[in-house]
mmCIF file of C-alpha atoms in Angstrom:
data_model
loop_
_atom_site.group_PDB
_atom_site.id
_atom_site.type_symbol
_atom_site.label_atom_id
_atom_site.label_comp_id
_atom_site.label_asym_id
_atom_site.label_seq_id
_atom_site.Cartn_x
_atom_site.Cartn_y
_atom_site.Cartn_z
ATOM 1 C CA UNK A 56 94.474 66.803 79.502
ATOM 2 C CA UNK A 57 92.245 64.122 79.655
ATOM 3 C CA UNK A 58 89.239 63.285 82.202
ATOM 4 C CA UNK A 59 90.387 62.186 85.516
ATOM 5 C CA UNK A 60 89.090 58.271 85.389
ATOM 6 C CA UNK A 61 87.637 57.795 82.384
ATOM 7 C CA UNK A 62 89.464 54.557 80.160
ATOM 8 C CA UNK A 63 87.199 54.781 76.909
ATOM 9 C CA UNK A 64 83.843 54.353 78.895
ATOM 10 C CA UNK A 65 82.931 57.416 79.893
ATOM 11 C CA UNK A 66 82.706 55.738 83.653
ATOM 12 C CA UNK A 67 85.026 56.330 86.643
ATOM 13 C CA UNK A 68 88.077 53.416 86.513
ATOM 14 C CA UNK A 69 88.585 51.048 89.366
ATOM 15 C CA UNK A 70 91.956 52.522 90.008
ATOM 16 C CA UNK A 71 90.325 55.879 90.443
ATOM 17 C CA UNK A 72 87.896 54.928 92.971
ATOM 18 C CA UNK A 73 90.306 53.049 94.432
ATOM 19 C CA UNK A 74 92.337 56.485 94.966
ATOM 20 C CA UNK A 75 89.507 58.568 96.366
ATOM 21 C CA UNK A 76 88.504 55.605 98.759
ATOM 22 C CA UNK A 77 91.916 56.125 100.640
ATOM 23 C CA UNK A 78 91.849 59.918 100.018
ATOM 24 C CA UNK A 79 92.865 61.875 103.865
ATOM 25 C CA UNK A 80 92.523 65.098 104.781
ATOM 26 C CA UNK A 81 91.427 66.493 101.605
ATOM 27 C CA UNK A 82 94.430 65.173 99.457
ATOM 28 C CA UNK A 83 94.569 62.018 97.784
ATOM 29 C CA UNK A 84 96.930 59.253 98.644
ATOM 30 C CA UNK A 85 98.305 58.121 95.207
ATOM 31 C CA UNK A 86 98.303 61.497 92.585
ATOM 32 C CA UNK A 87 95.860 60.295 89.600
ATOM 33 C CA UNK A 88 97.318 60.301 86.103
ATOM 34 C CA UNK A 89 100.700 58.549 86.821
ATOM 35 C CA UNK A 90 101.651 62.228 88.540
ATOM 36 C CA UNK A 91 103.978 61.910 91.895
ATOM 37 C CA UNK A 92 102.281 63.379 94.875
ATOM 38 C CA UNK A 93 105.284 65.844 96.574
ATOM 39 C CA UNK A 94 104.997 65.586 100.650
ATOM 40 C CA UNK A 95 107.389 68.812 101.038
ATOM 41 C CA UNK A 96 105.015 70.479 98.680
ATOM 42 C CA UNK A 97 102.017 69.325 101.369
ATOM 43 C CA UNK A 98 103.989 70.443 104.051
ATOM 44 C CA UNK A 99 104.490 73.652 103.091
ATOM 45 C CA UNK A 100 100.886 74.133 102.315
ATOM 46 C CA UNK A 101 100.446 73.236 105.477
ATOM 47 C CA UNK A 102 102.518 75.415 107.379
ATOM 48 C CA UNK A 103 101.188 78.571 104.843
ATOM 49 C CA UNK A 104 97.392 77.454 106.359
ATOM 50 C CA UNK A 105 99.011 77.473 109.920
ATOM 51 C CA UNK A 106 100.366 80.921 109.666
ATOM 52 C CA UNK A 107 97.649 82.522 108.038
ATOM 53 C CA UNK A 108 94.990 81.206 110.768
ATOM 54 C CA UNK A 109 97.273 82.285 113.219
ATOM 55 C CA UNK A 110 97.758 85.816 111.479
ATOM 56 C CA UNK A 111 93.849 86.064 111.458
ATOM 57 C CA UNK A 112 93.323 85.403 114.948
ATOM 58 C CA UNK A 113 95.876 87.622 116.027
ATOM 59 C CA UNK A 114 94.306 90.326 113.278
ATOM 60 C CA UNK A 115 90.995 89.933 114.792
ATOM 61 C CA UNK A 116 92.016 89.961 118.771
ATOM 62 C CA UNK A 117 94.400 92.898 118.600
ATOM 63 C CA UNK A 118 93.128 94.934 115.765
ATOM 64 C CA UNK A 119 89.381 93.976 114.600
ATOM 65 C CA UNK A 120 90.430 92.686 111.404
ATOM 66 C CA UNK A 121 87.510 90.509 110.387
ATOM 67 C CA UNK A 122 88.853 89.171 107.213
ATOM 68 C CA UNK A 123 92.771 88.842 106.926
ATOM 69 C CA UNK A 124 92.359 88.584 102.935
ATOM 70 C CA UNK A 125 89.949 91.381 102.633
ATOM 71 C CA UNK A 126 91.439 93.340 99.163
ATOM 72 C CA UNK A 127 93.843 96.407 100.543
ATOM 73 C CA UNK A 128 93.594 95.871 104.108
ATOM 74 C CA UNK A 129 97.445 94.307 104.167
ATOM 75 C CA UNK A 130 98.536 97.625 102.611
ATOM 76 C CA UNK A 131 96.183 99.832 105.028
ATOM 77 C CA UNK A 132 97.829 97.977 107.859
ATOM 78 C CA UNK A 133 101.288 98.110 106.415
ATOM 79 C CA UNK A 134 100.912 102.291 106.122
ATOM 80 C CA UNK A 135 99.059 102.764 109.359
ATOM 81 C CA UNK A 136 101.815 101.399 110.814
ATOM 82 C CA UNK A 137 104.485 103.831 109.145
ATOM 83 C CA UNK A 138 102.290 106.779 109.802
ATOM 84 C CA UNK A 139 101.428 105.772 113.241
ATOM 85 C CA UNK A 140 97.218 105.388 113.179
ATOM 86 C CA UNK A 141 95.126 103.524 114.112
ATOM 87 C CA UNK A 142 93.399 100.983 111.340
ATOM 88 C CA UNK A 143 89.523 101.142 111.093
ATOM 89 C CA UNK A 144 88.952 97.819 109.433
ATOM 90 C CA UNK A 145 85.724 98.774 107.859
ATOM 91 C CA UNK A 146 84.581 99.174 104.757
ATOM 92 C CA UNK A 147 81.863 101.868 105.514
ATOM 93 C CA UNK A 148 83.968 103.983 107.161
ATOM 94 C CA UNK A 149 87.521 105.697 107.094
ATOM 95 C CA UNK A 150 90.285 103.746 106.792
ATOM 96 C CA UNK A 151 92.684 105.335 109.530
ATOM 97 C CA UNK A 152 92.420 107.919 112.078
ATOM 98 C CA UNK A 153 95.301 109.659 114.096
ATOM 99 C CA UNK A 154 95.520 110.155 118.198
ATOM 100 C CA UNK A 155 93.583 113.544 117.819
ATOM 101 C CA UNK A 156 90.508 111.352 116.319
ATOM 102 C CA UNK A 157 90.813 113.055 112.886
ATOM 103 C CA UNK A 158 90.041 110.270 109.900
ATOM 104 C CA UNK A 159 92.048 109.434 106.825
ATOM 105 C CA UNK A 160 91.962 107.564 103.559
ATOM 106 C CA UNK A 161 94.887 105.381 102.123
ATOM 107 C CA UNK A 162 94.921 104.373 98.091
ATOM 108 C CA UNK A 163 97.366 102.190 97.912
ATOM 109 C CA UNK A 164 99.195 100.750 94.439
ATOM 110 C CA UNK A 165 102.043 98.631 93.045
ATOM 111 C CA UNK A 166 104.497 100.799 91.077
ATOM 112 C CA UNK A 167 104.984 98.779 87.793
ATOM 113 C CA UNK A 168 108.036 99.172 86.488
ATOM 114 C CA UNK A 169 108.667 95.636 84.398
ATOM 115 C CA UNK A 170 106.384 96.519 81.965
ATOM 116 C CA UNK A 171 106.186 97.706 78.661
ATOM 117 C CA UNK A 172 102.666 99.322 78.925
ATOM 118 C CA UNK A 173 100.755 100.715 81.971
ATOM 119 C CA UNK A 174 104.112 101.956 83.177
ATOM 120 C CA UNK A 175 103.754 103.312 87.168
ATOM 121 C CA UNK A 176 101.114 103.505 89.202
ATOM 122 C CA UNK A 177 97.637 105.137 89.379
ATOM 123 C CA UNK A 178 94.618 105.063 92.560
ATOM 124 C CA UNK A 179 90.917 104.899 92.645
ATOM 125 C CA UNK A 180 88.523 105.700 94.716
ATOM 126 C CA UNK A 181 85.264 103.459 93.250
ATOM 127 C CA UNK A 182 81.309 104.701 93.307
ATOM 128 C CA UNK A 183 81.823 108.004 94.014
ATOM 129 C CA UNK A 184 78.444 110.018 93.625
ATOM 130 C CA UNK A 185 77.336 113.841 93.897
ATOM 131 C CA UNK A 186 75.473 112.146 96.708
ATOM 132 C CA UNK A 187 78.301 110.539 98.489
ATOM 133 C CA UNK A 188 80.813 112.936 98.956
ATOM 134 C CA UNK A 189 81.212 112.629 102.522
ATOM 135 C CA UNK A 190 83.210 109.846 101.588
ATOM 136 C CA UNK A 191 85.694 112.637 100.955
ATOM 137 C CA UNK A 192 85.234 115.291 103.650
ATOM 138 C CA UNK A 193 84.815 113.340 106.639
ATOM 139 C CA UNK A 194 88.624 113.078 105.781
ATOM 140 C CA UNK A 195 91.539 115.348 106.927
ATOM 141 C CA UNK A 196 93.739 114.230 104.326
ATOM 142 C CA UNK A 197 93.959 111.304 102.062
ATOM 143 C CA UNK A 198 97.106 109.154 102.293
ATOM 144 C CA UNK A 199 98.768 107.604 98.494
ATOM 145 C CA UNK A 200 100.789 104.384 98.966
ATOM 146 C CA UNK A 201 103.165 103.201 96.245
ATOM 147 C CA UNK A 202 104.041 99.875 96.574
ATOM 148 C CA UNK A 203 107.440 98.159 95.222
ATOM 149 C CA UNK A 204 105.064 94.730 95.887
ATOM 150 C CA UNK A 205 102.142 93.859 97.774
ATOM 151 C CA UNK A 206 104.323 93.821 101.325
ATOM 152 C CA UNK A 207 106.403 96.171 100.335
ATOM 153 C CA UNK A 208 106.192 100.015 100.642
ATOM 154 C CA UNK A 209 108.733 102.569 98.577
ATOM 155 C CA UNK A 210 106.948 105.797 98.896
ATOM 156 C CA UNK A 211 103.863 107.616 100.592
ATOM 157 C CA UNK A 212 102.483 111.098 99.794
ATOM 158 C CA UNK A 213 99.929 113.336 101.662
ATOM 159 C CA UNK A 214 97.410 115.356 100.004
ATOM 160 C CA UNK A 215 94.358 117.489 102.057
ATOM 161 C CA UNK A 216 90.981 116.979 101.522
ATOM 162 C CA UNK A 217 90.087 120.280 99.660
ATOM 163 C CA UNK A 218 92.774 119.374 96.908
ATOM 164 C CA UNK A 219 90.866 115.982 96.709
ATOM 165 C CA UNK A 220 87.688 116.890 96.422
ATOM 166 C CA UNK A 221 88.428 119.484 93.786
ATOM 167 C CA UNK A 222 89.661 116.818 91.524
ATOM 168 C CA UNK A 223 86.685 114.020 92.416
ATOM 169 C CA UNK A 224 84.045 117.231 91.559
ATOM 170 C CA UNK A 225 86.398 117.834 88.254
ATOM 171 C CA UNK A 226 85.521 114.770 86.881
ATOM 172 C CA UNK A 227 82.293 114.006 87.792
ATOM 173 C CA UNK A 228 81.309 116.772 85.897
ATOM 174 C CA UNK A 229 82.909 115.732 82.991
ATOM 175 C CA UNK A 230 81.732 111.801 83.476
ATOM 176 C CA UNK A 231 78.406 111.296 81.593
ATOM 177 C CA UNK A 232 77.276 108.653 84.465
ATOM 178 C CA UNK A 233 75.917 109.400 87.699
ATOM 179 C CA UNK A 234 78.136 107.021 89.461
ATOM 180 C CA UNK A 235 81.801 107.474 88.582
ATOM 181 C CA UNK A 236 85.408 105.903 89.605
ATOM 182 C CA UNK A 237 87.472 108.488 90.300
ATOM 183 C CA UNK A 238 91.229 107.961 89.358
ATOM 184 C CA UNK A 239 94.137 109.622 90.353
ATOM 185 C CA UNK A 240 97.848 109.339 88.392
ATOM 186 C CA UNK A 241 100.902 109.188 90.107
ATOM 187 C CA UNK A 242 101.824 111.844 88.316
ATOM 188 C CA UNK A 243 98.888 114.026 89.842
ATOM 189 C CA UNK A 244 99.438 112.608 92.969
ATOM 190 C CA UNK A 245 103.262 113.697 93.141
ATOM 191 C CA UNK A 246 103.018 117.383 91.397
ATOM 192 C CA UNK A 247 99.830 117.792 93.933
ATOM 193 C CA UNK A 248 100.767 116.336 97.776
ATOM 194 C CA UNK A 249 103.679 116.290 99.994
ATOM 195 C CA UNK A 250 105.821 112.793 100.390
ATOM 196 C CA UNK A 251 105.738 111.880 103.908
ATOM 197 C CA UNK A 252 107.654 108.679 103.668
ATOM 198 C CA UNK A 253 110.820 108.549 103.143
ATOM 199 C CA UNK A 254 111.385 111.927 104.447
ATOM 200 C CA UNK A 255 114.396 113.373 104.367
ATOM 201 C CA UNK A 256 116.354 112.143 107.134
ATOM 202 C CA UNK A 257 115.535 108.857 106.386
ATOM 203 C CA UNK A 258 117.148 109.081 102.828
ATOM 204 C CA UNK A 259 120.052 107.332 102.422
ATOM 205 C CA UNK A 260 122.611 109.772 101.113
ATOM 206 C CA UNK A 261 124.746 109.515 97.455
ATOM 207 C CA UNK A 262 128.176 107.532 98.238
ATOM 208 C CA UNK A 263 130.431 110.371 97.491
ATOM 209 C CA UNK A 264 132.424 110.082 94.580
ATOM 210 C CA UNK A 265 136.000 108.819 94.448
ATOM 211 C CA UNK A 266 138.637 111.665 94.088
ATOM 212 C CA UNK A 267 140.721 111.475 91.253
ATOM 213 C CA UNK A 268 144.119 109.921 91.711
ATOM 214 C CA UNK A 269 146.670 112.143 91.070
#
């Protein structure tokens, strides 16, 4: 693609100028390059903008959520919600805690399944220290949630503290740094904890199979 302006001489054209001189709002009124500006396309930016300031302010009011698009905290909010905590939108401390006060973490990932490497899912807890490991026992019990996509939750799993911190002490002895990211395989995750969600009355049962025709 070429420079936006430029006609041999290195210097903005006419028509360019021209463009940015009647430019509103941010977008331009004539596309540059010949390319057809789409209105629906504005409009729809528009209304995503609308919705998302309006999700913030409601975020922040009701819940304390600082930052909407802070990484994880859509998930967080999506599993607090199934398991019926209350968020603690900050990053220094717990990420849930239940009616009785007691604190929990959530990991949260996207199953990949559409993929011909990396297959699953896997969770990490980042900077974990010998120093820091109250990160992990101020905790009653961490919280795994596998995602089918970022909004939407298939499965979450339940595994207490002690298990946890057994497996973050497991392999920071075998890490040769001081500071270490911890990692935890689906596969661990679902031989170790207990599934919470879906239990089992909220699986949808087999369609029985037709009987033979006689």
């Amino acid at each position: 693609m070429g420079h936006i302006g430029s006609e041999g001489s290195g210097q903005p054209s006419h028509r360019f100028e021209e463009m940015i001189s009647r430019t509103s709002g941010g977008l331009p009124a004539a596309a540059p390059l010949g390319c057809k500006y789409n209105m629906d396309q504005e409009n729809q930016s528009d209304r995503i903008l609308s919705l998302l300031r309006e999700a913030q302010s409601l975020a922040e009011k009701s819940l304390g959520i600082g930052n909407i698009l802070q990484p994880g905290i859509i998930k967080e909010l999506i599993m607090a919600s199934v398991l019926g905590h209350q968020l603690i939108p900050r990053k220094d401390m717990p990420d849930a805690r239940d009616s009785d006060g007691n604190t929990y973490e959530y990991l949260a990932s996207i199953n990949r399944i559409e993929v011909t490497t990396n297959k699953g899912c896997s969770f990490q807890i980042d900077r974990v220290t010998k120093n820091n490991l109250t990160r992990i026992t101020r905790n009653k019990a961490f919280y795994f949630g596998i995602f089918k996509t970022h909004l939407e939750l298939d499965e979450i799993w339940r595994i207490d503290t002690d298990a946890i911190l057994q497996e973050v002490n497991r392999q920071l002895s075998r890490c040769k740094n001081e500071i270490a990211h911890v990692n935890f395989l689906s596969k661990w995750v679902k031989e170790t904890g207990e599934r919470v969600y879906p239990d089992a009355s909220q699986q949808v049962a087999p369609a029985a199979a037709p009987s033979p025709r006689r």
